[in-house]
Coordinates of C-alpha atoms and ligand atoms in Angstrom, one line a residue:
X27 CA 144.2 4.8 156.0
X28 CA 142.4 3.6 152.9
X29 CA 140.3 0.5 153.2
X30 CA 142.5 -1.4 150.7
X31 CA 145.6 -0.9 152.8
X32 CA 144.1 -2.4 155.9
X33 CA 145.3 -5.9 156.4
X34 CA 142.5 -8.1 157.6
X35 CA 144.0 -8.5 161.1
X36 CA 144.3 -4.8 161.6
X37 CA 140.6 -4.6 162.0
X38 CA 140.4 -7.7 164.2
X39 CA 139.2 -7.4 167.7
X40 CA 142.3 -7.3 170.0
X41 CA 142.7 -8.9 173.4
X42 CA 145.6 -9.6 175.7
X43 CA 144.7 -13.3 175.5
X44 CA 142.5 -15.6 173.5
X45 CA 141.5 -18.9 175.1
X46 CA 140.2 -21.7 172.9
X47 CA 137.7 -23.9 174.7
X48 CA 135.2 -23.4 177.5
X49 CA 135.5 -26.6 179.4
X50 CA 136.8 -26.6 183.0
X51 CA 140.2 -25.5 181.7
X52 CA 139.0 -22.6 179.6
X53 CA 136.6 -21.4 182.2
X54 CA 139.2 -21.2 185.0
X55 CA 141.8 -19.7 182.6
X56 CA 139.3 -16.9 181.8
X57 CA 138.8 -16.3 185.5
X58 CA 142.5 -16.1 186.3
X59 CA 143.2 -13.8 183.3
X60 CA 140.6 -11.4 184.5
X61 CA 141.8 -11.5 188.1
X62 CA 145.3 -10.6 186.8
X63 CA 143.8 -7.7 184.8
X64 CA 144.2 -9.1 181.3
X65 CA 141.5 -8.7 178.7
X66 CA 140.5 -12.0 177.4
X67 CA 138.0 -13.7 175.1
X68 CA 137.2 -17.4 175.1
X69 CA 136.1 -19.0 171.8
X70 CA 134.1 -22.2 172.2
X71 CA 132.7 -24.5 169.4
X72 CA 129.9 -25.7 171.6
X73 CA 126.7 -23.9 172.6
X74 CA 127.6 -23.5 176.3
X75 CA 130.3 -24.1 178.9
X76 CA 131.3 -27.6 180.2
X77 CA 133.4 -29.1 177.5
X78 CA 133.4 -32.9 178.0
X79 CA 130.2 -32.7 179.9
X80 CA 128.5 -30.5 177.3
X81 CA 129.2 -33.1 174.6
X82 CA 129.1 -36.5 176.4
X83 CA 125.4 -36.8 177.1
X84 CA 125.2 -40.5 176.6
X85 CA 123.3 -42.7 179.1
X86 CA 125.4 -43.7 182.0
X87 CA 128.0 -40.9 181.6
X88 CA 129.5 -39.9 184.9
X89 CA 132.8 -39.1 186.5
X90 CA 135.4 -41.6 187.6
X91 CA 136.9 -39.4 190.2
X92 CA 134.7 -38.8 193.2
X93 CA 132.6 -35.7 192.6
X94 CA 133.9 -33.9 195.7
X95 CA 137.4 -34.2 194.2
X96 CA 136.3 -33.6 190.6
X97 CA 135.5 -30.0 191.5
X98 CA 137.4 -26.8 191.5
X99 CA 139.3 -26.0 194.7
X100 CA 140.3 -22.4 194.0
X101 CA 137.1 -20.7 195.2
X102 CA 135.9 -21.1 198.8
X103 CA 132.4 -19.8 197.9
X104 CA 132.0 -22.3 195.1
X105 CA 133.1 -25.1 197.5
X106 CA 130.7 -23.9 200.1
X107 CA 127.7 -23.3 197.9
X108 CA 127.7 -26.4 195.7
X109 CA 126.5 -29.8 196.8
X110 CA 126.8 -33.0 194.9
X111 CA 124.1 -35.6 195.1
X112 CA 126.2 -38.8 194.4
X113 CA 129.6 -40.1 195.1
X114 CA 130.2 -40.1 191.3
X115 CA 127.9 -37.5 189.7
X116 CA 126.2 -38.2 186.4
X117 CA 126.8 -35.9 183.4
X118 CA 123.7 -33.7 183.8
X119 CA 124.8 -32.7 187.3
X120 CA 128.4 -32.1 186.3
X121 CA 127.1 -29.9 183.4
X122 CA 124.9 -28.0 185.9
X123 CA 128.0 -27.5 188.0
X124 CA 129.9 -26.0 185.1
X125 CA 126.9 -23.7 184.4
X126 CA 126.7 -22.7 188.0
X127 CA 130.4 -21.8 188.1
X128 CA 130.0 -19.8 184.9
X129 CA 127.1 -17.9 186.5
X130 CA 128.9 -17.4 189.8
X131 CA 132.0 -15.9 188.1
X132 CA 130.0 -14.2 185.4
X133 CA 132.1 -16.0 182.7
X134 CA 129.7 -16.2 179.8
X135 CA 130.0 -12.5 178.9
X136 CA 133.6 -13.1 177.7
X137 CA 132.9 -16.4 175.9
X138 CA 131.8 -16.5 172.3
X139 CA 129.9 -19.8 171.8
X140 CA 129.2 -21.6 168.6
X141 CA 132.7 -20.4 167.4
X142 CA 135.1 -23.0 166.2
X143 CA 138.7 -21.9 165.8
X144 CA 140.1 -23.0 162.5
X145 CA 143.6 -21.5 162.7
X146 CA 146.0 -19.1 164.3
X147 CA 149.0 -17.3 162.8
X148 CA 151.8 -15.7 164.8
X149 CA 152.9 -12.3 163.4
X150 CA 156.6 -11.8 164.1
X151 CA 156.4 -8.1 163.4
X152 CA 154.1 -7.3 166.3
X153 CA 154.3 -10.4 168.4
X154 CA 150.5 -11.1 168.1
X155 CA 148.4 -14.1 167.2
X156 CA 145.6 -13.7 164.6
X157 CA 142.9 -16.2 165.3
X158 CA 140.5 -17.3 162.6
X159 CA 137.2 -18.9 163.2
X160 CA 134.6 -20.7 161.1
X161 CA 132.3 -17.7 161.2
X162 CA 133.1 -14.0 161.8
X163 CA 136.1 -11.7 161.7
X164 CA 139.5 -12.8 163.0
X165 CA 140.5 -11.9 166.5
X166 CA 144.0 -10.8 167.7
X167 CA 145.8 -11.4 171.0
X168 CA 149.3 -11.3 172.4
X169 CA 148.8 -14.6 174.1
X170 CA 147.0 -17.7 172.7
X171 CA 146.0 -20.3 175.2
X172 CA 144.5 -23.6 174.1
X173 CA 142.1 -25.3 176.4
X174 CA 140.7 -27.6 173.7
X175 CA 140.6 -30.8 175.8
X176 CA 142.6 -34.0 175.7
X177 CA 139.5 -36.0 174.8
X178 CA 137.4 -33.8 172.6
X179 CA 138.2 -34.9 169.1
X180 CA 135.8 -37.8 168.5
X181 CA 137.1 -40.9 166.7
X182 CA 134.4 -42.3 164.4
X183 CA 135.8 -45.4 162.7
X184 CA 136.0 -45.3 159.0
X185 CA 133.9 -48.4 158.4
X186 CA 132.9 -49.2 154.8
X187 CA 129.2 -48.7 154.2
X188 CA 128.5 -46.4 157.1
X189 CA 126.9 -43.9 154.7
X190 CA 124.4 -46.6 153.6
X191 CA 123.1 -47.4 157.1
X192 CA 119.4 -46.7 157.3
X193 CA 119.1 -46.6 161.1
X194 CA 120.6 -43.9 163.3
X195 CA 124.1 -43.8 164.6
X196 CA 125.8 -41.8 167.3
X197 CA 129.2 -41.2 168.9
X198 CA 129.3 -41.0 172.7
X199 CA 131.2 -37.7 172.6
X200 CA 128.7 -36.0 170.3
X201 CA 125.5 -37.1 171.9
X202 CA 122.2 -35.4 170.8
X203 CA 121.0 -32.8 173.3
X204 CA 117.5 -33.9 173.1
X205 CA 118.5 -37.4 174.2
X206 CA 117.9 -40.7 172.5
X207 CA 115.1 -43.1 173.2
X208 CA 116.1 -46.7 172.6
X209 CA 112.9 -48.2 173.9
X210 CA 112.1 -51.4 172.0
X211 CA 115.1 -51.0 169.7
X212 CA 117.9 -53.3 168.7
X213 CA 121.1 -51.4 169.5
X214 CA 124.7 -52.1 168.5
X215 CA 127.5 -50.7 170.7
X216 CA 131.0 -50.6 169.1
X217 CA 133.7 -50.2 171.7
X218 CA 134.3 -51.2 175.3
X219 CA 136.4 -48.5 176.8
X220 CA 135.2 -46.3 179.7
X221 CA 132.4 -44.8 177.6
X222 CA 131.1 -48.1 176.3
X223 CA 131.4 -49.7 179.8
X224 CA 129.3 -46.9 181.3
X225 CA 126.8 -46.8 178.4
X226 CA 126.1 -50.5 177.8
X227 CA 124.2 -51.3 181.2
X228 CA 122.2 -48.0 180.8
X229 CA 121.2 -48.8 177.3
X230 CA 120.3 -52.4 178.2
X231 CA 117.7 -51.0 180.6
X232 CA 115.8 -49.4 177.6
X233 CA 116.6 -51.4 174.5
X234 CA 114.9 -54.6 173.3
X235 CA 118.4 -56.0 172.5
X236 CA 121.9 -54.8 172.8
X237 CA 124.7 -56.3 170.8
X238 CA 128.2 -55.3 172.0
X239 CA 131.0 -55.4 169.5
X240 CA 134.2 -55.8 171.5
X241 CA 137.7 -55.5 169.9
X242 CA 139.8 -55.5 173.1
X243 CA 138.4 -56.5 176.5
X244 CA 139.0 -53.9 179.2
X245 CA 139.7 -54.1 182.9
X246 CA 136.9 -52.5 184.9
X247 CA 136.3 -52.2 188.6
X248 CA 133.1 -51.3 190.3
X249 CA 132.4 -47.6 191.0
X250 CA 130.2 -48.5 194.1
X251 CA 128.3 -45.3 193.4
X252 CA 125.5 -44.1 195.6
X253 CA 124.1 -41.0 197.3
X254 CA 126.8 -38.8 198.8
X255 CA 127.3 -39.2 202.5
X256 CA 126.4 -35.8 204.1
X257 CA 129.0 -36.4 206.8
X258 CA 131.7 -37.0 204.2
X259 CA 130.6 -33.9 202.3
X260 CA 130.8 -31.8 205.5
X261 CA 134.3 -33.1 206.3
X262 CA 135.4 -32.5 202.8
X263 CA 134.2 -28.9 202.8
X264 CA 135.6 -28.2 206.2
X265 CA 139.0 -29.4 205.1
X266 CA 139.0 -28.4 201.4
X267 CA 142.3 -26.5 201.4
X268 CA 144.3 -29.2 203.1
X269 CA 142.7 -31.8 200.9
X270 CA 143.5 -29.8 197.8
X271 CA 147.2 -29.5 198.9
X272 CA 147.3 -33.3 199.4
X273 CA 145.8 -33.9 196.0
X274 CA 148.3 -31.5 194.3
X275 CA 151.3 -33.3 195.8
X276 CA 150.0 -36.8 195.3
X277 CA 150.9 -39.1 192.3
X278 CA 147.6 -39.0 190.6
X279 CA 145.7 -36.0 192.1
X280 CA 143.3 -38.4 193.7
X281 CA 142.6 -38.5 197.4
X282 CA 143.1 -42.2 197.7
X283 CA 145.2 -44.4 199.9
X284 CA 148.5 -45.0 198.0
X285 CA 149.8 -48.4 199.1
X286 CA 153.5 -48.2 200.0
X287 CA 154.4 -51.9 199.9
X288 CA 155.2 -54.0 196.9
X289 CA 152.5 -56.5 195.9
X290 CA 155.3 -59.1 195.9
X291 CA 156.5 -58.6 199.4
X292 CA 153.2 -59.5 201.1
X293 CA 151.7 -63.0 201.4
X294 CA 149.1 -64.1 198.8
X295 CA 146.4 -64.0 201.5
X296 CA 147.3 -60.4 202.5
X297 CA 147.4 -59.3 198.9
X298 CA 144.0 -60.9 198.1
X299 CA 142.5 -59.2 201.2
X300 CA 143.8 -55.8 200.1
X301 CA 142.5 -56.2 196.6
X302 CA 139.2 -57.4 198.0
X303 CA 139.0 -54.4 200.4
X304 CA 139.6 -52.0 197.5
X305 CA 137.3 -53.7 195.1
X306 CA 134.4 -53.5 197.5
X307 CA 135.1 -49.9 198.4
X308 CA 135.1 -49.0 194.6
X309 CA 136.9 -46.5 192.6
X310 CA 140.3 -45.8 191.1
X311 CA 142.0 -46.6 194.4
X312 CA 142.2 -50.3 193.3
X313 CA 145.3 -49.6 191.3
X314 CA 147.1 -47.9 194.2
X315 CA 146.7 -51.0 196.4
X316 CA 150.5 -51.6 196.1
X317 CA 153.3 -49.3 195.1
X318 CA 154.5 -51.3 192.1
X319 CA 151.4 -52.3 190.2
X320 CA 152.4 -49.9 187.4
X321 CA 156.1 -50.6 187.6
X322 CA 156.5 -54.4 187.7
X323 CA 154.8 -56.8 185.3
X324 CA 154.8 -59.5 188.0
X325 CA 153.2 -57.2 190.6
X326 CA 150.7 -56.0 188.0
X327 CA 149.8 -59.6 187.1
X328 CA 148.5 -60.1 190.7
X329 CA 146.0 -57.3 190.3
X330 CA 145.1 -58.3 186.7
X331 CA 144.5 -61.9 187.8
X332 CA 142.3 -60.7 190.7
X333 CA 140.1 -58.8 188.2
X334 CA 140.1 -61.7 185.7
X335 CA 138.8 -64.0 188.5
X336 CA 136.1 -61.5 189.4
X337 CA 134.9 -61.4 185.8
X338 CA 134.7 -65.2 185.7
X339 CA 132.8 -65.1 189.0
X340 CA 130.2 -62.5 187.8
X341 CA 129.5 -63.6 184.2
X342 CA 127.6 -66.9 184.2
X343 CA 128.2 -68.0 180.6
X344 CA 131.7 -69.5 180.4
X345 CA 132.4 -68.6 176.8
X346 CA 131.2 -65.0 177.3
X347 CA 133.2 -64.6 180.5
X348 CA 136.4 -65.8 178.6
X349 CA 135.8 -63.3 175.9
X350 CA 135.5 -60.5 178.5
X351 CA 138.6 -61.5 180.3
X352 CA 141.6 -59.3 179.2
X353 CA 144.6 -61.4 178.5
X354 CA 148.1 -60.8 177.3
X355 CA 148.4 -57.2 178.7
X356 CA 148.6 -55.5 182.0
X357 CA 145.9 -53.7 184.0
X358 CA 145.9 -49.9 184.3
X359 CA 147.9 -49.1 181.2
X360 CA 144.8 -47.6 179.8
X361 CA 142.7 -45.5 182.3
X362 CA 141.0 -48.0 184.6
X363 CA 137.3 -48.2 183.9
X364 CA 134.8 -47.8 186.7
X365 CA 131.4 -49.4 186.1
X366 CA 128.0 -49.9 187.5
X367 CA 126.9 -53.4 186.6
X368 CA 129.0 -53.8 183.5
X369 CA 130.1 -57.4 183.7
X370 CA 126.7 -58.5 185.1
X371 CA 124.9 -57.0 182.1
X372 CA 126.1 -60.0 180.1
X373 CA 123.9 -62.3 182.2
X374 CA 120.9 -60.7 180.6
X375 CA 119.3 -62.7 177.8
X376 CA 118.9 -59.4 175.8
X377 CA 122.6 -58.6 175.7
X378 CA 125.0 -60.3 173.3
X379 CA 128.7 -60.0 173.1
X380 CA 130.5 -60.2 169.7
X381 CA 134.2 -60.7 169.8
X382 CA 135.7 -58.8 166.9
X383 CA 139.0 -60.6 167.3
X384 CA 137.2 -63.8 166.2
X385 CA 134.9 -62.1 163.7
X386 CA 135.9 -58.6 162.7
X387 CA 133.4 -56.1 161.3
X388 CA 133.6 -56.2 157.5
X389 CA 131.1 -53.5 156.7
X390 CA 128.0 -51.6 157.7
X391 CA 125.0 -52.5 155.7
X392 CA 121.7 -50.7 155.4
X393 CA 120.1 -52.7 158.2
X394 CA 123.0 -53.4 160.5
X395 CA 126.5 -54.5 161.0
X396 CA 128.1 -57.4 159.0
X397 CA 131.0 -59.2 160.6
X398 CA 133.1 -62.1 159.2
X399 CA 130.7 -64.4 160.9
X400 CA 127.1 -63.0 160.4
X401 CA 125.0 -59.9 159.9
X402 CA 123.4 -58.3 162.9
X403 CA 120.2 -56.3 162.1
X404 CA 120.0 -53.2 164.3
X405 CA 118.0 -50.0 164.5
X406 CA 120.8 -47.9 165.9
X407 CA 124.6 -48.0 166.3
X408 CA 126.5 -46.3 169.1
X409 CA 130.2 -45.7 168.5
X410 CA 131.9 -45.7 171.9
X411 CA 135.2 -45.6 169.9
X412 CA 137.1 -42.9 171.8
X413 CA 139.2 -40.0 170.7
X414 CA 142.1 -38.7 168.8
X415 CA 143.5 -38.0 172.2
X416 CA 145.7 -35.1 173.5
X417 CA 146.9 -33.8 170.1
X418 CA 143.7 -34.3 168.0
X419 CA 141.9 -31.1 168.9
X420 CA 145.1 -29.1 168.9
X421 CA 146.2 -30.2 165.4
X422 CA 142.7 -29.8 164.0
X423 CA 143.5 -26.1 164.1
X424 CA 146.0 -24.7 161.6
X425 CA 148.4 -23.1 164.0
X426 CA 151.4 -21.4 162.5
X427 CA 154.3 -20.0 164.5
X428 CA 157.6 -18.3 163.6
X429 CA 158.4 -18.3 159.9
X430 CA 154.9 -19.6 159.2
X431 CA 155.8 -23.1 160.5
X432 CA 152.8 -25.2 161.1
X433 CA 152.4 -27.0 164.4
X434 CA 151.2 -30.0 162.4
X435 CA 154.6 -30.1 160.7
X436 CA 156.6 -29.4 163.9
X437 CA 154.8 -32.3 165.5
X438 CA 154.8 -34.6 162.4
X439 CA 156.9 -37.2 164.2
X440 CA 155.0 -36.8 167.5
X441 CA 154.4 -33.8 169.7
X442 CA 157.2 -31.9 171.2
X443 CA 156.6 -29.6 174.1
X444 CA 158.4 -28.2 177.1
X445 CA 156.5 -29.2 180.3
X446 CA 153.5 -29.8 178.1
X447 CA 153.1 -26.1 178.2
X448 CA 154.9 -24.5 175.2
X449 CA 156.6 -25.5 172.0
X450 CA 159.8 -23.9 170.6
X451 CA 158.9 -21.7 167.6
X452 CA 155.5 -20.9 168.9
X453 CA 155.9 -17.8 171.1
X454 CA 153.2 -16.8 173.6
X455 CA 151.2 -20.0 172.8
X456 CA 150.3 -22.1 175.9
X457 CA 148.7 -25.5 175.8
X458 CA 146.7 -26.4 178.9
X459 CA 147.1 -30.1 179.7
X460 CA 149.3 -30.4 176.5
X461 CA 151.3 -33.4 175.5
X462 CA 154.1 -34.1 178.0
X463 CA 152.1 -33.0 181.0
X464 CA 150.3 -35.4 183.4
X465 CA 146.8 -34.7 182.1
X466 CA 144.9 -37.9 181.4
X467 CA 146.8 -40.0 183.9
X468 CA 145.4 -37.9 186.7
X469 CA 142.3 -36.2 188.3
X470 CA 142.2 -33.7 185.5
X471 CA 140.7 -30.9 187.5
X472 CA 143.8 -31.0 189.7
X473 CA 146.0 -30.9 186.6
X474 CA 144.0 -28.2 185.0
X475 CA 144.1 -25.9 188.0
X476 CA 147.9 -26.4 188.2
X477 CA 148.4 -25.4 184.6
X478 CA 146.0 -22.5 184.7
X479 CA 147.6 -21.1 187.8
X480 CA 151.1 -21.6 186.5
X481 CA 150.3 -19.9 183.2
X482 CA 148.5 -17.0 184.9
X483 CA 151.5 -16.4 187.2
X484 CA 153.9 -16.7 184.3
X485 CA 152.0 -14.0 182.3
X486 CA 151.9 -11.7 185.3
X487 CA 155.7 -12.2 185.9
X488 CA 156.4 -11.7 182.2
X489 CA 154.5 -8.5 182.0
X490 CA 156.2 -7.1 185.2
X491 CA 159.6 -7.9 183.8
X492 CA 159.2 -7.1 180.1
X493 CA 156.1 -4.9 179.8
X494 CA 153.3 -5.1 177.3
X495 CA 155.5 -6.3 174.4
X496 CA 156.7 -9.3 176.3
X497 CA 157.4 -12.6 174.6
X498 CA 158.0 -16.0 176.1
X499 CA 159.0 -19.1 174.2
X500 CA 160.3 -22.6 175.0
X501 CA 164.0 -23.1 174.3
X502 CA 164.5 -26.0 171.9
X503 CA 167.1 -27.7 174.1
X504 CA 165.0 -27.6 177.2
X505 CA 162.1 -28.9 175.2
X506 CA 164.1 -31.8 173.8
X507 CA 165.4 -32.7 177.3
X508 CA 161.9 -32.6 178.6
X509 CA 160.6 -35.0 175.9
X510 CA 163.5 -37.4 176.7
X511 CA 162.4 -37.3 180.3
X512 CA 158.8 -38.0 179.4
X513 CA 160.0 -41.0 177.3
X514 CA 162.2 -42.3 180.1
X515 CA 159.4 -42.2 182.5
X516 CA 157.1 -44.1 180.1
X517 CA 159.9 -46.7 179.8
X518 CA 160.5 -46.8 183.5
X519 CA 156.8 -47.6 184.2
X520 CA 154.8 -50.2 182.4
X521 CA 153.0 -47.5 180.3
X522 CA 155.7 -47.5 177.7
X523 CA 154.9 -51.1 176.8
X524 CA 151.1 -50.6 176.2
X525 CA 149.3 -50.2 173.0
X526 CA 146.7 -47.5 173.8
X527 CA 145.3 -44.1 173.0
X528 CA 147.9 -42.8 175.5
X529 CA 150.4 -43.4 172.8
X530 CA 148.3 -42.8 169.7
X531 CA 147.8 -46.5 168.9
X532 CA 144.1 -46.1 168.3
X533 CA 144.4 -43.7 165.4
X534 CA 145.7 -44.9 162.1
X535 CA 148.8 -43.1 161.0
X536 CA 149.3 -41.2 164.3
X537 CA 152.9 -41.2 165.4
X538 CA 153.4 -43.6 168.3
X539 CA 154.8 -41.8 171.3
X540 CA 153.6 -42.0 174.9
X541 CA 151.9 -38.6 175.3
X542 CA 151.4 -37.9 179.0
X543 CA 154.0 -37.3 181.7
X544 CA 154.0 -40.4 184.0
X545 CA 156.0 -39.0 186.9
X546 CA 153.0 -37.9 188.9
X547 CA 151.2 -34.7 189.6
X548 CA 153.2 -33.8 192.7
X549 CA 156.6 -34.2 191.0
X550 CA 155.4 -32.4 188.0
X551 CA 154.1 -29.4 190.0
X552 CA 157.4 -29.2 191.9
X553 CA 159.3 -29.1 188.6
X554 CA 157.1 -26.4 187.1
X555 CA 157.5 -24.4 190.3
X556 CA 161.2 -24.8 190.3
X557 CA 161.4 -23.7 186.6
X558 CA 159.5 -20.5 187.5
X559 CA 161.5 -19.8 190.7
X560 CA 164.7 -20.0 188.6
X561 CA 163.5 -17.2 186.3
X562 CA 161.6 -19.5 183.9
X563 CA 164.6 -21.7 183.2
X564 CA 164.3 -23.3 179.8
X565 CA 162.1 -20.5 178.5
X566 CA 163.4 -17.5 176.5
X567 CA 161.8 -14.4 177.8
X568 CA 162.3 -11.1 176.1
X569 CA 160.4 -8.0 174.8
X570 CA 159.6 -7.3 171.2
X571 CA 162.0 -4.5 170.1
X572 CA 160.4 -1.0 170.1
X573 CA 159.4 0.0 166.6
X574 CA 159.0 -3.6 165.5
Ligands
LIG626 P1 137.2 -30.3 177.5 O1 136.2 -30.5 178.6 O2 137.3 -31.3 176.5 O3 136.8 -28.9 176.8 C1 137.4 -28.5 175.6 C2 136.5 -27.6 174.9 O4 137.2 -27.0 173.8 C3 135.3 -28.3 174.3 O5 134.1 -27.7 174.7 C4 135.4 -28.1 172.8 O6 134.2 -27.9 172.1 C5 136.3 -26.9 172.7 N1 137.1 -26.9 171.5 C6 138.0 -27.8 171.0 N2 138.5 -27.4 169.9 C7 138.0 -26.2 169.6 C8 138.2 -25.3 168.5 N3 139.0 -25.6 167.5 N4 137.5 -24.1 168.6 C9 136.7 -23.9 169.6 N5 136.5 -24.7 170.6 C10 137.1 -25.9 170.6 N6 138.7 -36.7 183.7 C11 138.8 -36.9 185.0 O7 139.8 -36.5 185.7 N7 137.8 -37.5 185.7 C12 136.7 -38.0 185.1 O8 135.8 -38.6 185.8 C13 136.6 -37.9 183.7 N8 135.5 -38.3 183.0 C14 135.5 -38.2 181.7 C15 134.4 -38.7 181.0 C16 134.3 -38.6 179.6 C17 133.1 -39.2 178.9 C18 135.4 -38.1 178.9 C19 135.3 -38.0 177.4 C20 136.4 -37.5 179.6 C21 136.5 -37.6 181.0 N9 137.6 -37.1 181.7 C22 137.6 -37.2 183.0 C23 138.5 -36.2 181.0 C24 137.9 -34.8 180.8 O9 138.0 -34.5 179.5 C25 138.5 -33.8 181.8 O10 138.3 -34.2 183.1 C26 138.1 -32.3 181.6 O11 136.7 -32.3 181.5 C27 138.8 -31.7 180.5 O12 138.5 -30.3 180.5 P2 139.1 -29.4 179.4 O13 138.5 -28.0 179.6 O14 140.5 -29.5 179.4 O15 138.6 -30.0 178.1
LIG627 P1 138.6 -45.6 174.5 O1 139.1 -45.9 175.8 O2 139.6 -45.3 173.5 O3 137.8 -46.9 174.0 C1 137.4 -47.0 172.7 C2 136.8 -48.4 172.4 O4 136.4 -48.5 171.1 C3 137.9 -49.5 172.6 O5 137.3 -50.6 173.1 C4 138.4 -49.7 171.2 O6 139.0 -51.0 171.0 C5 137.1 -49.6 170.4 N1 137.3 -49.2 169.0 C6 137.9 -48.1 168.5 N2 137.9 -48.2 167.2 C7 137.2 -49.3 166.8 C8 136.9 -50.0 165.6 N3 137.2 -49.4 164.5 N4 136.3 -51.1 165.6 C9 136.0 -51.7 166.8 N5 136.2 -51.2 168.0 C10 136.9 -50.0 168.0 O7 137.5 -44.4 174.5 P2 136.4 -44.1 175.6 O8 135.8 -45.3 176.1 O9 135.6 -43.0 175.1 O10 137.4 -43.5 176.8 C11 138.4 -42.6 176.5 C12 138.8 -41.9 177.8 O11 137.9 -41.0 178.2 C13 138.9 -42.9 179.0 O12 140.1 -43.7 179.0 C14 138.8 -41.9 180.1 O13 140.0 -41.3 180.3 C15 137.8 -40.9 179.6 N6 136.4 -41.4 180.0 C16 136.2 -41.4 181.3 C17 134.9 -41.9 181.7 C18 134.6 -42.0 183.2 O14 134.5 -43.1 183.7 N7 134.4 -40.9 183.8 C19 134.0 -42.2 180.8 C20 134.3 -42.2 179.5 C21 135.5 -41.7 179.1 P3 140.5 -51.1 171.1 O15 140.8 -51.1 172.6 O16 140.8 -52.4 170.5 O17 141.2 -50.0 170.3

């Protein structure tokens, strides 16, 4: 064939599957694909494995699910060999864990690092995806699996004058690998979500002065972190399989005590004692104290008021305490923050809180941040301003399905997906922890393992039934019914009433729709398993005609 007749993709490297992203999802997906005998290549923008933990190197970064649980469960050797040092591991240790898993399973040889995927086009003639990257030749695969992360597209606010700032600025999710030394500096932190709440006390230890710019006060409960108890670790490892089964069938994928009574059916004394018990134990279990904290505003108010009182009891300056107290909305409708010394940090003379609801930021000036009230001279600004969550990294790629239809156009009014796994019109494209799946409401390792295992089994079943030209695609009707169900659940819980990144409210112009599935990990798993057992109900499975 003459060179001129070769279409670019004819020369592209060809695999059974291409996976985008080498965080915990992409790493495990690669492993499962290999086990099933598929050829696969992972494309990762970063320089190594770890995803979230590769990028988020800010001081204070650590997990909010206990390390023992925030670990893969699929491999007994990994469980046996790896030991965590703390109840909630810090970022460097989690990144080491990711590296250890990559070594143990020899993953890196099938991962191409420093490779950002820019687009992917489905070819209806041969049922293959052509994947383009920032550098290098396109690659081709029958299956395209995104593992791009729900929280990987950093949101840097478009503040006027940022380009004129003469100091240094950072986003928590793009932290410099060499670290940042704030010793003796005046540091501004914009944002008080989970990232800001972890970072602020750690930066306060170094900096000469920290000024926190808070738009919306958040609810945070203590992590009560500390060295991992060796007896607990032994017990956990000895019972790993049973504990994994429990996590998989639980509401959130967390091994916490899920209270079964309503907060409103117990006496005020009993309720207080239960909140107190969970507050002093630390962790996300606080929100599971009673069965209806995320279902009833009245029940929720009891928990929210408890935390409000705690803030007032910790923060000594009355005016600062009142600025930190979240009012007018419920607790837990954004992921509950876990902190180490967050509220107490405001008792330091070298930490100042600026309430942006009173005095909004008007511009960034060369020497600092100007608000409607005054100008704050700073040497560095940290944006702890979150992410274009769940859909941001997916839509950053130009993905085109049947008839050249862009995913961006298909999702213009909000994402549409069957089970959070596939979208009609995009055959053989799977989205790990995609919109409409439990993802960010859960222990994400549990959700990732479930999606990866389901996809791997689905591909193996598909190949057995339809051979190497197999196609699978979500049916439009099943997808629409699923999205209705996701919406109903959001409305049934309190989530549907919240303004948060869960529904895209933090990104200007993003369609407002509650993105994750709020029915719980266990229910979701059961539904996915039922769909598979019924011959992949709601999916159209077929083989590309011979000669096509
Ligand atoms: P990620 O870890 O985000 O990995 C996605 C990868 O895809 C990234 O490496 C990215 O570079 C790559 N990528 C994206 N787009 C492209 C592209 N176009 N081309 C090539 N590569 C691309 N969850 C919990 O359950 N518990 C926690 O304690 C917890 N703590 C968190 C702390 C922080 C600071 C953040 C930001 C999130 C946290 N999360 C937590 C959520 C966390 O994102 C998940 O737990 C998990 O790490 C997600 O893994 P992933 O592989 O799906 O995605
Ligand atoms: P986030 O929860 O979205 O918080 C972003 C913060 O920045 C909010 O306080 C937000 O205020 C503020 N903000 C955004 N734009 C702003 C602007 N233009 N001006 C002023 N303030 C602005 O993001 P995050 O803290 O990075 O956390 C995201 C998620 O990642 C968490 O919910 C969690 O799931 C995960 N995470 C987990 C941990 C952990 O504990 N392991 C740590 C970090 C992150 P508004 O609320 O007013 O929008």
